[in-house]
XYZ file of C-alpha atoms in Angstrom:
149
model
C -86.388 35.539 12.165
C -87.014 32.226 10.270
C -87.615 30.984 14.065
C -90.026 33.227 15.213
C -92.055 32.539 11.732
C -91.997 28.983 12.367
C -93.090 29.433 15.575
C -96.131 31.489 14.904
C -97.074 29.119 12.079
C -97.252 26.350 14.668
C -98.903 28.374 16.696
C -101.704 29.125 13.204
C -102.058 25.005 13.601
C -102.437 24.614 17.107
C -104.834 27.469 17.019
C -107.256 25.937 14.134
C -107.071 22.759 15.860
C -108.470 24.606 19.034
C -110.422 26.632 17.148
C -112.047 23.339 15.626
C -112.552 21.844 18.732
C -113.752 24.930 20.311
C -116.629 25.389 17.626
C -117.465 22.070 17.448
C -118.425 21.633 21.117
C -120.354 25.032 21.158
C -121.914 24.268 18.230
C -123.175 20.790 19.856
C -123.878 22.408 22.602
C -125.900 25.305 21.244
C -127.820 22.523 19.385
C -128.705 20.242 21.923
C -130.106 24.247 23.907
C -127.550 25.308 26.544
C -127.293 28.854 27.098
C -124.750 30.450 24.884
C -122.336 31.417 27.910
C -122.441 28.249 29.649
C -121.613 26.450 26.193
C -118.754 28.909 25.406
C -117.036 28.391 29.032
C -117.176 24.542 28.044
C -115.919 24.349 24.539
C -113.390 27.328 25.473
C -112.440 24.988 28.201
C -111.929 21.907 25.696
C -110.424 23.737 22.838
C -107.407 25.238 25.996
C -106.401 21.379 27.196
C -106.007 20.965 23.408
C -104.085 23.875 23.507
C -102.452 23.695 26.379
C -100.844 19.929 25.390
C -99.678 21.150 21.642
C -98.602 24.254 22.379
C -96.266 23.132 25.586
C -95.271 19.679 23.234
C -94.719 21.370 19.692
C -94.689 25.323 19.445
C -92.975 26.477 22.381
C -90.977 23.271 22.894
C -87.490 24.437 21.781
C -88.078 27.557 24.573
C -86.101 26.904 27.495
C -88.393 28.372 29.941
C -89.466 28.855 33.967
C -90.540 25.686 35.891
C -93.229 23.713 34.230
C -95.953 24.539 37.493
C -95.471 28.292 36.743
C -95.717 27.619 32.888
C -99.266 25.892 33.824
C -100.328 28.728 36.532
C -99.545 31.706 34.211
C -101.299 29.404 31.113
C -104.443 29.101 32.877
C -104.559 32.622 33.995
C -103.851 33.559 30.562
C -106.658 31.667 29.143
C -109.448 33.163 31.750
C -109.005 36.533 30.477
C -109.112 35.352 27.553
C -112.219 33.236 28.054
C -113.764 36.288 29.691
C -112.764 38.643 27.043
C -114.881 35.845 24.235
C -117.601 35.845 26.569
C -117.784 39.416 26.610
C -117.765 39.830 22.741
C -120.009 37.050 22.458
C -122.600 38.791 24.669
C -122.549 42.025 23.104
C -122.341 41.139 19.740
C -125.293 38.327 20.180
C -127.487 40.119 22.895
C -127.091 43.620 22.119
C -126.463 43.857 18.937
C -128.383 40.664 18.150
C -125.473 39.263 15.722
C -126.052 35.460 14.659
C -124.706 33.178 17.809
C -121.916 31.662 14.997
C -120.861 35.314 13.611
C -120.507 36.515 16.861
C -118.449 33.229 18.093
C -116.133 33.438 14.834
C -115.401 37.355 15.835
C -114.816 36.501 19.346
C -112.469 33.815 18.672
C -110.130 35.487 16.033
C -109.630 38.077 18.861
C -109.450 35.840 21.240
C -106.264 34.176 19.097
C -104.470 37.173 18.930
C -104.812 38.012 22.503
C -103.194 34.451 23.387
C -101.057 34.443 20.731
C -99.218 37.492 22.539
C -99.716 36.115 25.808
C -98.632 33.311 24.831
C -95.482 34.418 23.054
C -94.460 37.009 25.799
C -95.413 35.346 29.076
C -96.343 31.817 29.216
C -94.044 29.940 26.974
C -91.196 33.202 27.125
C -87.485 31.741 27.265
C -85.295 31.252 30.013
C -83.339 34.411 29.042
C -86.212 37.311 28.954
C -87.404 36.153 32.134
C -83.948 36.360 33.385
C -83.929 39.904 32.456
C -87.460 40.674 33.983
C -87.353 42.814 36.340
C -90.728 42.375 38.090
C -90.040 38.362 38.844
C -87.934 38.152 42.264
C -84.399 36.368 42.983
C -85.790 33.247 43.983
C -88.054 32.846 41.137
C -85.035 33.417 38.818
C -83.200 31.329 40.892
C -85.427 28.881 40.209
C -85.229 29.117 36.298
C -81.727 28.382 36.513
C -81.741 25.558 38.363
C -84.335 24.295 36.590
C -82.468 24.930 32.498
């Protein structure tokens, strides 16, 4: 228990550090006049490779988990739905229901965090030992895992 605690508060830090970089570059980039989903595709695209590098280094690092290639396939799927989901609550909350750009960022982004938290948690970094008892991943694949641990 005192595990999984630890690991979601790492996961709090990595995620205001992202979060940080995230708004920074949309807020520069809002500035300087790009269009609001162009800017959010490129700071949501900054504030993942800052993600991406803690989260694999520092919250999930005591996780024995599947092959480091699958780990970065299933990250980056992981953070286009998520990117689309933002961009999605961005534009309604900004164009239809003409929101402030910044409120409507901040509302997108703390769901955004809880979708990839649980993503996160339950398919990208997962251990060694769920996937093992996952039924939908073939023989090879878990042949693969152990090989690889």
């Amino acid at each position: 228990m005192i595990k999984r605690f630890t690991t979601i508060f790492k996961f709090g830090i990595v995620g205001i550090l992202n979060t940080g970089v995230d708004a920074g570059v949309f807020a520069i980039l809002a500035f300087v006049g790009m269009p609001a989903m162009v800017a959010q595709a490129i700071s949501y695209s900054c504030g993942t490779m800052n993600s991406y590098w803690w989260n694999n280094r520092w919250t999930f690092r005591d996780v024995k988990s599947q092959a480091q290639r699958i780990r970065i396939v299933r990250f980056v799927i992981a953070n286009l739905f998520v990117l689309i989901w933002s961009s999605f609550i961005i534009y309604v909350a900004h164009s239809l229901w003409s929101w402030n750009l910044m409120s409507s960022k901040v509302v997108a982004t703390l769901l955004g965090m809880l979708i990839n938290y649980l993503i996160s948690r339950y398919w990208v970094f997962r251990s060694s030992s769920e996937a093992a008892n996952d039924v939908s991943i073939g023989t090879n694949e878990r042949r693969d895992h152990f090989y690889e641990n």
